[in-house]
Tab-separated table of C-alpha atoms in Angstrom:
chain	number	residue	atom	x	y	z
A	113	MET	CA	-4.152	-6.638	9.633
A	114	ASN	CA	-7.942	-6.575	8.758
A	115	ASP	CA	-10.313	-7.287	6.052
A	116	VAL	CA	-10.040	-3.733	4.515
A	117	ILE	CA	-6.151	-4.004	4.224
A	118	ASN	CA	-6.434	-7.519	2.871
A	119	LEU	CA	-8.758	-6.214	0.073
A	120	LEU	CA	-6.458	-3.374	-0.698
A	121	LEU	CA	-3.367	-5.952	-0.905
A	122	GLN	CA	-5.373	-8.403	-3.075
A	123	HIS	CA	-5.736	-5.656	-6.000
A	124	ARG	CA	-4.786	-6.716	-9.540
A	125	SER	CA	-5.716	-5.198	-12.585
A	126	ILE	CA	-8.622	-7.159	-14.284
A	127	ARG	CA	-8.603	-7.206	-18.055
A	128	LYS	CA	-11.352	-10.124	-18.746
A	129	PHE	CA	-14.917	-9.907	-17.299
A	130	LYS	CA	-17.843	-12.187	-17.137
A	131	ASP	CA	-20.768	-11.108	-18.916
A	132	VAL	CA	-22.550	-10.348	-15.567
A	133	PRO	CA	-24.436	-7.004	-15.088
A	134	PHE	CA	-23.873	-4.729	-12.350
A	135	SER	CA	-26.896	-3.437	-10.291
A	136	ARG	CA	-27.832	0.198	-9.928
A	137	GLU	CA	-27.324	0.033	-6.198
A	138	GLN	CA	-23.849	-1.254	-6.865
A	139	ARG	CA	-23.097	1.557	-9.338
A	140	GLU	CA	-24.659	4.530	-6.955
A	141	ALA	CA	-22.770	3.105	-4.037
A	142	ILE	CA	-19.583	3.002	-6.075
A	143	LEU	CA	-20.035	6.664	-7.028
A	144	SER	CA	-21.064	7.581	-3.294
A	145	ALA	CA	-17.800	6.059	-2.245
A	146	ALA	CA	-16.089	8.068	-4.949
A	147	GLN	CA	-17.690	11.520	-3.644
A	148	ALA	CA	-16.592	10.641	-0.126
A	149	ALA	CA	-13.281	10.913	-1.018
A	150	SER	CA	-10.998	13.904	0.338
A	151	THR	CA	-11.160	17.255	-1.624
A	152	SER	CA	-9.370	20.462	-1.633
A	153	SER	CA	-11.267	23.338	-0.139
A	154	ASN	CA	-14.184	21.233	-0.906
A	155	MET	CA	-13.692	22.026	-4.815
A	156	GLN	CA	-14.735	18.448	-5.981
A	157	ALA	CA	-12.828	19.423	-9.237
A	158	TYR	CA	-13.585	16.074	-11.062
A	159	SER	CA	-16.327	14.403	-13.160
A	160	VAL	CA	-17.186	11.004	-13.942
A	161	ILE	CA	-18.724	9.949	-17.396
A	162	HIS	CA	-20.489	6.366	-17.562
A	163	ILE	CA	-20.504	5.175	-20.836
A	164	THR	CA	-23.704	3.211	-21.577
A	165	ASP	CA	-23.685	3.434	-25.236
A	166	ALA	CA	-22.032	0.551	-26.756
A	167	ALA	CA	-21.053	2.149	-30.009
A	168	LEU	CA	-19.468	5.141	-28.035
A	169	LYS	CA	-17.583	2.410	-25.924
A	170	SER	CA	-16.210	0.711	-28.863
A	171	GLN	CA	-14.986	4.083	-30.155
A	172	LEU	CA	-13.214	4.798	-26.914
A	173	ALA	CA	-11.717	1.328	-26.827
A	174	GLU	CA	-10.407	2.100	-30.226
A	175	LEU	CA	-8.987	5.380	-29.337
A	176	ALA	CA	-7.310	3.939	-25.948
A	177	GLY	CA	-5.118	1.674	-28.411
A	178	GLN	CA	-7.393	-1.032	-29.329
A	179	GLN	CA	-8.058	-2.401	-25.643
A	180	ALA	CA	-10.952	-4.738	-26.241
A	181	TYR	CA	-11.724	-4.815	-22.468
A	182	VAL	CA	-13.012	-1.247	-22.635
A	183	SER	CA	-15.697	-2.209	-24.857
A	184	GLU	CA	-16.281	-5.546	-23.108
A	185	CYS	CA	-16.577	-4.487	-19.511
A	186	PRO	CA	-20.107	-4.189	-17.997
A	187	LEU	CA	-19.241	-0.681	-16.441
A	188	PHE	CA	-16.769	1.698	-18.173
A	189	LEU	CA	-16.154	5.164	-16.238
A	190	VAL	CA	-14.012	7.996	-17.617
A	191	TRP	CA	-12.723	10.173	-14.907
A	192	CYS	CA	-12.155	13.938	-15.699
A	193	ALA	CA	-10.361	16.535	-13.993
A	194	ASP	CA	-12.871	19.316	-13.949
A	195	LEU	CA	-12.604	23.085	-13.220
A	196	HIS	CA	-15.451	23.871	-15.125
A	197	ARG	CA	-17.889	23.367	-12.535
A	198	TYR	CA	-15.579	25.390	-10.243
A	199	ALA	CA	-15.345	28.227	-12.680
A	200	GLU	CA	-19.008	28.379	-13.254
A	201	ALA	CA	-19.983	28.443	-9.590
A	202	ALA	CA	-17.369	31.151	-8.817
A	203	HIS	CA	-18.541	33.381	-11.584
A	204	ARG	CA	-21.890	33.616	-10.029
A	205	HIS	CA	-20.079	35.896	-7.356
A	206	GLY	CA	-17.302	37.858	-9.444
A	207	ASP	CA	-15.222	37.557	-12.492
A	208	THR	CA	-12.071	36.565	-11.085
A	209	PRO	CA	-10.385	34.602	-13.853
A	210	ILE	CA	-10.163	30.623	-13.329
A	211	THR	CA	-7.287	29.552	-15.231
A	212	GLY	CA	-5.843	26.046	-15.939
A	213	ASN	CA	-2.436	26.976	-14.189
A	214	ALA	CA	-0.109	24.385	-12.998
A	215	GLU	CA	-1.631	24.366	-9.400
A	216	ASN	CA	-5.348	24.181	-10.518
A	217	LEU	CA	-4.167	21.108	-12.842
A	218	ILE	CA	-2.518	19.346	-10.086
A	219	ILE	CA	-5.624	19.767	-7.996
A	220	ALA	CA	-8.244	18.627	-10.426
A	221	THR	CA	-5.963	15.853	-11.422
A	222	VAL	CA	-5.530	14.700	-7.809
A	223	GLU	CA	-9.282	15.009	-7.063
A	224	ALA	CA	-10.282	12.768	-9.799
A	225	ALA	CA	-7.688	10.402	-8.697
A	226	LEU	CA	-8.772	10.241	-5.166
A	227	ALA	CA	-12.310	9.712	-6.090
A	228	ALA	CA	-11.521	6.974	-8.697
A	229	GLN	CA	-9.422	5.205	-6.200
A	230	ASN	CA	-12.179	4.978	-3.677
A	231	ALA	CA	-14.483	3.947	-6.552
A	232	ALA	CA	-12.308	1.111	-7.473
A	233	ILE	CA	-11.771	-0.095	-3.809
A	234	ALA	CA	-15.692	0.148	-3.543
A	235	ALA	CA	-16.125	-2.147	-6.830
A	236	GLU	CA	-13.626	-4.557	-5.226
A	237	SER	CA	-15.475	-4.599	-2.134
A	238	PHE	CA	-18.353	-6.064	-4.203
A	239	GLY	CA	-16.040	-8.743	-5.492
A	240	LEU	CA	-15.746	-6.705	-8.926
A	241	GLY	CA	-12.295	-6.150	-10.703
A	242	VAL	CA	-11.102	-2.760	-12.148
A	243	CYS	CA	-8.463	-1.707	-14.492
A	244	TYR	CA	-7.470	1.930	-15.164
A	245	ILE	CA	-7.182	2.855	-18.373
A	246	GLY	CA	-4.640	5.739	-19.038
A	247	GLY	CA	-4.602	4.986	-22.851
A	248	LEU	CA	-7.575	7.462	-22.865
A	249	ARG	CA	-4.628	10.066	-23.078
A	250	ASN	CA	-3.305	8.252	-26.230
A	251	LYS	CA	-5.694	10.417	-28.362
A	252	PRO	CA	-7.315	12.742	-25.698
A	253	ALA	CA	-8.726	15.380	-28.094
A	254	ASP	CA	-10.807	12.927	-29.782
A	255	VAL	CA	-12.083	11.396	-26.525
A	256	SER	CA	-12.559	15.050	-25.382
A	257	GLU	CA	-14.689	15.790	-28.437
A	258	LEU	CA	-16.731	12.517	-28.321
A	259	LEU	CA	-17.627	13.214	-24.700
A	260	GLY	CA	-18.318	16.736	-25.223
A	261	LEU	CA	-15.782	18.027	-22.647
A	262	PRO	CA	-15.909	21.696	-22.152
A	263	GLN	CA	-12.830	24.137	-21.476
A	264	LEU	CA	-11.084	23.399	-18.243
A	265	VAL	CA	-12.192	19.459	-18.390
A	266	TYR	CA	-9.779	16.794	-19.231
A	267	PRO	CA	-9.885	12.778	-19.416
A	268	VAL	CA	-7.263	11.590	-16.956
A	269	PHE	CA	-8.106	7.807	-17.443
A	270	GLY	CA	-10.781	5.653	-17.860
A	271	MET	CA	-11.730	2.754	-15.521
A	272	CYS	CA	-13.173	-0.758	-16.406
A	273	ILE	CA	-15.230	-2.577	-13.916
A	274	GLY	CA	-16.880	-6.017	-13.846
A	275	MET	CA	-17.008	-9.452	-12.553
A	276	PRO	CA	-13.426	-11.025	-13.283
A	277	ASP	CA	-13.145	-13.655	-15.636
A	278	GLN	CA	-9.375	-14.332	-15.026
A	279	GLU	CA	-6.988	-14.986	-12.014
A	280	PRO	CA	-4.085	-12.945	-13.108
A	281	LEU	CA	-0.734	-13.205	-10.867
A	282	HIS	CA	-0.019	-10.514	-8.692
A	283	ARG	CA	3.012	-8.387	-9.846
A	284	PRO	CA	5.508	-7.707	-7.181
A	285	ARG	CA	5.945	-4.007	-6.071
A	286	LEU	CA	9.271	-2.368	-5.466
A	287	PRO	CA	10.596	-3.141	-2.086
A	288	GLN	CA	9.140	-0.962	0.408
A	289	GLU	CA	12.793	0.819	1.162
A	290	ALA	CA	12.652	2.205	-2.164
A	291	VAL	CA	9.812	4.165	-2.208
A	292	TYR	CA	9.905	4.907	1.766
A	293	HIS	CA	12.129	7.465	3.025
A	294	GLU	CA	12.646	8.764	6.629
A	295	ASN	CA	12.630	12.620	6.848
A	296	ARG	CA	14.923	13.188	3.750
A	297	TYR	CA	14.631	11.814	0.344
A	298	THR	CA	17.203	9.028	-0.127
A	299	ALA	CA	17.817	7.212	-3.301
A	300	ASN	CA	18.105	3.462	-3.154
A	301	PRO	CA	19.796	2.165	-6.145
A	302	SER	CA	20.266	-1.285	-4.407
A	303	ALA	CA	16.815	-1.681	-3.910
A	304	VAL	CA	16.019	-1.140	-7.504
A	305	SER	CA	18.758	-3.744	-8.509
A	306	ALA	CA	17.125	-6.298	-5.982
A	307	TYR	CA	13.659	-5.405	-7.859
A	308	ASP	CA	15.402	-6.191	-11.243
A	309	GLU	CA	15.854	-9.537	-10.141
A	310	THR	CA	12.335	-9.993	-8.718
A	311	ILE	CA	10.711	-8.809	-11.791
A	312	ARG	CA	12.873	-10.999	-14.026
A	313	ALA	CA	11.858	-14.232	-11.881
A	314	TYR	CA	8.166	-12.919	-12.014
A	315	MET	CA	8.143	-12.434	-15.976
A	316	HIS	CA	9.758	-15.784	-16.250
A	317	ARG	CA	6.825	-17.368	-14.280
A	318	ARG	CA	4.339	-15.444	-16.079
A	319	THR	CA	5.517	-16.077	-19.564
A	320	ASN	CA	7.019	-19.853	-18.859
A	321	GLY	CA	10.220	-18.590	-19.461
A	322	LYS	CA	9.675	-16.684	-22.916
A	323	VAL	CA	10.487	-13.108	-21.545
A	324	ASP	CA	13.742	-12.279	-20.029
A	325	THR	CA	13.481	-8.535	-18.797
A	326	THR	CA	13.779	-6.461	-15.579
A	327	TRP	CA	12.226	-3.497	-14.084
A	328	SER	CA	14.822	-0.979	-15.275
A	329	LYS	CA	14.539	-2.446	-18.977
A	330	GLU	CA	11.084	-1.923	-18.903
A	331	MET	CA	11.417	1.473	-17.817
A	332	ALA	CA	14.085	2.097	-20.364
A	333	ALA	CA	11.601	0.754	-22.976
A	334	LYS	CA	8.754	2.921	-21.496
A	335	ALA	CA	10.943	6.267	-21.872
A	336	LEU	CA	10.807	5.449	-25.721
A	337	ARG	CA	7.098	6.036	-25.732
A	338	PRO	CA	6.370	9.487	-24.260
A	339	ARG	CA	2.934	11.100	-24.846
A	340	LYS	CA	4.371	14.353	-26.144
A	341	HIS	CA	1.072	15.584	-27.298
A	342	MET	CA	-0.394	16.271	-23.774
A	343	LYS	CA	0.933	19.784	-23.480
A	344	ALA	CA	-0.840	20.922	-26.619
A	345	PHE	CA	-3.783	18.921	-25.801
A	346	LEU	CA	-4.123	20.342	-22.199
A	347	SER	CA	-3.527	23.858	-23.840
A	348	SER	CA	-6.610	23.478	-26.041
A	349	GLN	CA	-8.587	22.304	-23.172
A	350	GLY	CA	-7.922	25.822	-21.445
A	351	PHE	CA	-4.909	24.374	-19.171
A	352	ASP	CA	-2.041	26.843	-19.820
A	353	MET	CA	-0.166	25.680	-17.079
A	354	GLU	CA	1.120	28.883	-16.093
B	142	MET	CA	-23.610	-2.217	1.070
B	143	ASN	CA	-20.951	-3.681	2.990
B	144	ASP	CA	-18.164	-2.662	5.676
B	145	VAL	CA	-15.873	-1.389	3.214
B	146	ILE	CA	-18.273	0.946	1.441
B	147	ASN	CA	-19.260	2.236	5.175
B	148	LEU	CA	-15.897	2.999	6.024
B	149	LEU	CA	-15.337	5.167	2.756
B	150	LEU	CA	-18.642	6.820	3.476
B	151	GLN	CA	-17.621	7.686	6.879
B	152	HIS	CA	-14.688	9.433	5.963
B	153	ARG	CA	-14.000	13.136	7.301
B	154	SER	CA	-10.609	14.792	7.624
B	155	ILE	CA	-9.554	14.830	11.122
B	156	ARG	CA	-7.534	17.767	12.463
B	157	LYS	CA	-6.979	16.884	16.051
B	158	PHE	CA	-5.356	13.788	17.356
B	159	LYS	CA	-4.772	11.737	20.671
B	160	ASP	CA	-1.363	11.572	21.694
B	161	VAL	CA	-1.501	7.609	21.125
B	162	PRO	CA	1.458	6.223	18.983
B	163	PHE	CA	0.958	3.933	16.042
B	164	SER	CA	2.531	0.678	15.830
B	165	ARG	CA	5.301	-0.290	13.440
B	166	GLU	CA	2.892	-3.042	11.957
B	167	GLN	CA	0.240	-0.433	11.283
B	168	ARG	CA	2.878	1.967	9.419
B	169	GLU	CA	4.041	-1.213	7.371
B	170	ALA	CA	0.515	-2.026	6.529
B	171	ILE	CA	-0.591	1.354	5.501
B	172	LEU	CA	2.538	1.507	3.334
B	173	SER	CA	1.948	-1.914	1.879
B	174	ALA	CA	-1.458	-0.957	1.021
B	175	ALA	CA	-0.253	2.181	-0.789
B	176	GLN	CA	2.202	0.274	-2.957
B	177	ALA	CA	-0.942	-2.162	-3.798
B	178	ALA	CA	-2.442	0.585	-5.639
B	179	SER	CA	-2.665	0.727	-9.440
B	180	THR	CA	0.353	1.938	-11.360
B	181	SER	CA	0.867	3.200	-14.982
B	182	SER	CA	3.133	0.464	-16.707
B	183	ASN	CA	4.342	-0.546	-13.333
B	184	MET	CA	6.269	2.943	-12.950
B	185	GLN	CA	5.500	3.224	-9.288
B	186	ALA	CA	6.513	6.986	-9.855
B	187	TYR	CA	5.982	8.146	-6.133
B	188	SER	CA	7.780	8.364	-3.087
B	189	VAL	CA	6.499	8.792	0.600
B	190	ILE	CA	8.765	10.437	3.215
B	191	HIS	CA	7.857	9.654	6.707
B	192	ILE	CA	8.817	12.787	9.158
B	193	THR	CA	10.013	11.161	12.466
B	194	ASP	CA	11.967	14.287	13.239
B	195	ALA	CA	10.015	16.740	15.485
B	196	ALA	CA	11.879	19.746	14.585
B	197	LEU	CA	11.400	18.938	10.905
B	198	LYS	CA	7.547	18.300	11.577
B	199	SER	CA	7.303	21.748	13.063
B	200	GLN	CA	9.113	23.531	10.111
B	201	LEU	CA	6.699	21.776	7.472
B	202	ALA	CA	3.723	22.813	9.748
B	203	GLU	CA	4.915	26.429	9.538
B	204	LEU	CA	5.424	26.258	5.871
B	205	ALA	CA	1.948	24.768	5.378
B	206	GLY	CA	0.392	27.700	6.754
B	207	GLN	CA	0.881	27.151	10.653
B	208	GLN	CA	-1.114	24.200	10.629
B	209	ALA	CA	-0.518	22.785	14.345
B	210	TYR	CA	-2.008	19.385	13.447
B	211	VAL	CA	1.166	18.747	11.072
B	212	SER	CA	3.350	18.924	13.943
B	213	GLU	CA	0.967	17.439	16.531
B	214	CYS	CA	0.016	14.209	14.638
B	215	PRO	CA	1.730	11.012	15.412
B	216	LEU	CA	2.274	9.891	11.847
B	217	PHE	CA	2.838	12.765	9.299
B	218	LEU	CA	3.725	11.604	5.556
B	219	VAL	CA	4.938	13.420	2.511
B	220	TRP	CA	3.578	12.142	-0.656
B	221	CYS	CA	5.792	12.972	-3.553
B	222	ALA	CA	5.303	12.558	-7.383
B	223	ASP	CA	8.548	10.861	-8.475
B	224	LEU	CA	10.118	10.497	-11.679
B	225	HIS	CA	13.745	10.526	-10.339
B	226	ARG	CA	13.763	6.722	-9.631
B	227	TYR	CA	12.171	5.936	-13.078
B	228	ALA	CA	14.979	8.048	-14.870
B	229	GLU	CA	17.708	6.385	-12.843
B	230	ALA	CA	16.284	3.068	-13.794
B	231	ALA	CA	15.794	3.946	-17.449
B	232	HIS	CA	19.375	5.128	-17.598
B	233	ARG	CA	20.884	2.058	-16.728
B	234	HIS	CA	19.905	0.616	-20.346
B	235	GLY	CA	20.446	3.824	-22.431
B	236	ASP	CA	20.273	7.652	-22.388
B	237	THR	CA	16.684	8.349	-23.739
B	238	PRO	CA	15.850	11.779	-21.689
B	239	ILE	CA	13.356	11.525	-19.207
B	240	THR	CA	11.835	14.859	-18.693
B	241	GLY	CA	8.984	16.379	-16.435
B	242	ASN	CA	6.680	16.939	-19.546
B	243	ALA	CA	3.087	17.298	-18.874
B	244	GLU	CA	2.174	13.518	-19.417
B	245	ASN	CA	4.872	12.547	-17.002
B	246	LEU	CA	3.834	15.092	-14.513
B	247	ILE	CA	0.217	13.846	-14.862
B	248	ILE	CA	1.523	10.098	-14.304
B	249	ALA	CA	3.578	10.753	-11.264
B	250	THR	CA	0.883	13.153	-9.763
B	251	VAL	CA	-1.868	10.434	-10.184
B	252	GLU	CA	0.276	7.668	-8.602
B	253	ALA	CA	1.176	9.638	-5.508
B	254	ALA	CA	-2.736	10.192	-5.251
B	255	LEU	CA	-3.520	6.389	-5.906
B	256	ALA	CA	-0.999	5.195	-3.592
B	257	ALA	CA	-2.055	8.214	-0.643
B	258	GLN	CA	-5.662	7.222	-1.076
B	259	ASN	CA	-4.995	3.621	-0.410
B	260	ALA	CA	-2.689	4.655	2.694
B	261	ALA	CA	-5.877	6.961	4.080
B	262	ILE	CA	-8.348	3.925	3.717
B	263	ALA	CA	-5.824	1.591	5.412
B	264	ALA	CA	-5.396	4.041	8.176
B	265	GLU	CA	-9.018	4.581	8.590
B	266	SER	CA	-9.620	0.762	8.663
B	267	PHE	CA	-7.476	0.774	11.889
B	268	GLY	CA	-9.892	3.466	13.288
B	269	LEU	CA	-7.146	6.139	12.698
B	270	GLY	CA	-8.211	9.363	11.261
B	271	VAL	CA	-6.468	11.203	8.259
B	272	CYS	CA	-6.155	14.901	6.827
B	273	TYR	CA	-4.445	15.641	3.461
B	274	ILE	CA	-2.237	18.749	3.486
B	275	GLY	CA	-2.232	20.535	0.184
B	276	GLY	CA	-0.754	23.435	1.992
B	277	LEU	CA	2.619	21.819	1.618
B	278	ARG	CA	2.304	23.548	-1.978
B	279	ASN	CA	2.346	26.924	-0.305
B	280	LYS	CA	6.171	27.039	-0.217
B	281	PRO	CA	7.120	24.118	-2.300
B	282	ALA	CA	10.329	25.052	-2.786
B	283	ASP	CA	11.389	25.321	0.721
B	284	VAL	CA	9.717	21.887	1.565
B	285	SER	CA	11.695	20.313	-1.276
B	286	GLU	CA	15.160	21.874	0.043
B	287	LEU	CA	14.126	20.774	3.616
B	288	LEU	CA	13.486	16.996	2.343
B	289	GLY	CA	16.479	16.896	-0.136
B	290	LEU	CA	14.130	16.366	-3.011
B	291	PRO	CA	16.105	15.684	-6.273
B	292	GLN	CA	15.035	16.860	-9.698
B	293	LEU	CA	11.965	15.375	-11.233
B	294	VAL	CA	10.439	14.854	-7.502
B	295	TYR	CA	7.675	17.196	-6.031
B	296	PRO	CA	5.840	17.252	-2.856
B	297	VAL	CA	2.009	16.771	-3.833
B	298	PHE	CA	0.437	16.800	-0.357
B	299	GLY	CA	1.200	15.807	3.038
B	300	MET	CA	-1.043	13.351	5.306
B	301	CYS	CA	-1.870	13.565	8.827
B	302	ILE	CA	-2.681	10.168	10.503
B	303	GLY	CA	-3.398	9.410	14.123
B	304	MET	CA	-6.151	8.466	16.519
B	305	PRO	CA	-9.055	11.114	16.195
B	306	ASP	CA	-9.591	13.444	19.001
B	307	GLN	CA	-12.642	15.155	17.511
B	308	GLU	CA	-16.115	14.335	15.775
B	309	PRO	CA	-16.309	16.733	13.017
B	310	LEU	CA	-19.621	16.652	11.283
B	311	HIS	CA	-19.669	15.266	7.766
B	312	ARG	CA	-19.621	17.969	5.087
B	313	PRO	CA	-22.254	17.059	2.511
B	314	ARG	CA	-21.020	16.589	-1.030
B	315	LEU	CA	-22.531	17.943	-4.299
B	316	PRO	CA	-25.616	16.053	-5.595
B	317	GLN	CA	-24.490	13.019	-7.440
B	318	GLU	CA	-26.055	14.193	-10.631
B	319	ALA	CA	-23.473	17.250	-10.457
B	320	VAL	CA	-20.293	15.000	-10.800
B	321	TYR	CA	-22.072	12.055	-12.808
B	322	HIS	CA	-22.812	12.027	-16.342
B	323	GLU	CA	-23.680	9.522	-18.885
B	324	ASN	CA	-21.950	9.290	-22.316
B	325	ARG	CA	-21.445	13.281	-22.549
B	326	TYR	CA	-20.536	15.897	-20.343
B	327	THR	CA	-23.763	17.694	-19.176
B	328	ALA	CA	-23.226	20.819	-16.893
B	329	ASN	CA	-25.891	20.921	-14.191
B	330	PRO	CA	-26.070	24.330	-12.987
B	331	SER	CA	-29.563	23.666	-10.984
B	332	ALA	CA	-27.768	20.877	-8.919
B	333	VAL	CA	-25.143	23.241	-8.044
B	334	SER	CA	-27.881	25.843	-6.871
B	335	ALA	CA	-29.407	22.924	-4.887
B	336	TYR	CA	-26.095	22.293	-3.377
B	337	ASP	CA	-25.634	25.960	-2.289
B	338	GLU	CA	-28.512	25.791	-0.099
B	339	THR	CA	-27.075	22.505	1.235
B	340	ILE	CA	-23.752	24.013	2.114
B	341	ARG	CA	-25.713	27.240	3.666
B	342	ALA	CA	-27.661	24.899	6.001
B	343	TYR	CA	-24.629	22.829	6.922
B	344	MET	CA	-22.451	25.966	7.517
B	345	HIS	CA	-25.378	27.487	9.737
B	346	ARG	CA	-25.431	24.364	11.563
B	347	ARG	CA	-21.759	24.021	12.039
B	348	THR	CA	-21.323	27.655	13.251
B	349	ASN	CA	-24.483	28.144	15.286
B	350	GLY	CA	-25.717	30.437	12.519
B	351	LYS	CA	-22.569	32.821	12.498
B	352	VAL	CA	-21.630	32.100	9.086
B	353	ASP	CA	-23.855	32.457	6.140
B	354	THR	CA	-22.219	31.232	2.855
B	355	THR	CA	-22.899	28.958	-0.003
B	356	TRP	CA	-20.620	26.699	-2.163
B	357	SER	CA	-20.479	28.980	-4.981
B	358	LYS	CA	-19.636	31.605	-2.607
B	359	GLU	CA	-16.876	29.740	-1.170
B	360	MET	CA	-15.543	28.658	-4.619
B	361	ALA	CA	-15.548	32.481	-5.708
B	362	ALA	CA	-13.360	33.125	-2.306
B	363	LYS	CA	-11.119	30.266	-3.261
B	364	ALA	CA	-10.551	31.699	-6.734
B	365	LEU	CA	-8.784	34.608	-5.040
B	366	ARG	CA	-6.179	32.693	-3.494
B	367	PRO	CA	-4.324	31.155	-6.549
B	368	ARG	CA	-0.978	29.429	-5.970
B	369	LYS	CA	0.675	31.118	-8.850
B	370	HIS	CA	4.137	30.100	-7.988
B	371	MET	CA	3.727	26.408	-8.947
B	372	LYS	CA	4.745	26.900	-12.208
B	373	ALA	CA	8.120	28.320	-11.536
B	374	PHE	CA	8.649	25.759	-8.735
B	375	LEU	CA	7.890	22.725	-10.834
B	376	SER	CA	10.203	24.127	-13.664
B	377	SER	CA	12.943	24.538	-10.986
B	378	GLN	CA	12.395	20.745	-10.061
B	379	GLY	CA	12.718	19.754	-13.736
B	380	PHE	CA	9.035	19.782	-14.624
B	381	ASP	CA	9.113	21.715	-17.659
B	382	MET	CA	5.533	20.626	-18.549
B	383	GLU	CA	6.488	20.579	-22.370
């Protein structure tokens, strides 16, 4: 073990922030760390939009499902999968069509995620807290219009960053044997059953006994809330996923 | 700046490894760090397969495009987007269909990437080097069959980990103003032009003047090599992307 591992293990999402500004140096270091992440064939197929405009932040908070911490956090970033820059560059030397096919969607989504995770760790190394905002995909067309996203760019998630003003419990993760396999995928339903009880105990503790649930019950509830609009939205941004 | 930021900035892909084994403690810490990454609604929609079988590693190296370092690295991991476990859990409490729609594909792909990036950083904190292997998507159906991947699971990328036996140059990234925007997406073609010259100089240095290229030329070349099979493959794994 070492300090870096400890930092990674200490991660929890932070949704309440002190009114403490970040420095320009911190912001630039966070973005430099993001840029240092691995990239497929050096495509760097992502963009990050820093929302400095308070009114725009409030609109995004609303679109994300009235998540107040989006407007309240000192630093809010929108991480985008971006094939537009790649297409613009490639077209300087030919007219090979660049499409938002399934592979390109995966590349750009992965690149946004790798860069964002480096940014999250960099922020946490400064003692800041972060929270990913998948809720930007609730109304992705509205978000894209507000941010002026061109074709072949879509918002994957937002990220709140700021000085934590809360000490949330660590939510336990699945037992390692549920996500870890050797040589061959092997489903482990008994590890899921064990985790159900872990989550039950955790939720009891977190809610002073008010909530009785398990992981599998949460997953069944989650299944009732699909974001079915994503295909049509992605198609409108040029991601045909062919 | 601090030690964590410096670690993140020092990242380069490592493709040549010393024949030094990793410890079980290191492997477990790397995977614990992966599990600590953010997860959407606690879905933890990824799996990681550790390839300990030498023959299997060689087959994967071949499928990835004869990348010898896949078979030579001490620790090779395959990171999978995994909705199978989520579906199995949800179906304990109802029969809401879980599909590989576009949103679920994105969630699971992002979760695999966030976990993998934490693993990469944890490995680098031990002085190990890593390399992502997108080449597993060259023949993803063969990879999936070898690893016994069930429906709603697909291999996003592999990862080589081991003690570095090379000191590659750091490849410069795009100028920050090319990937960073404030409030609104703003294409920056002049930053791309400047980067073209940066990459030209870098490639001259790396190849002792033998290769004359630019970033945009590399991107035009990349555009000629699409992985057009991904849609059909994903569909066969249950990702209809509807």
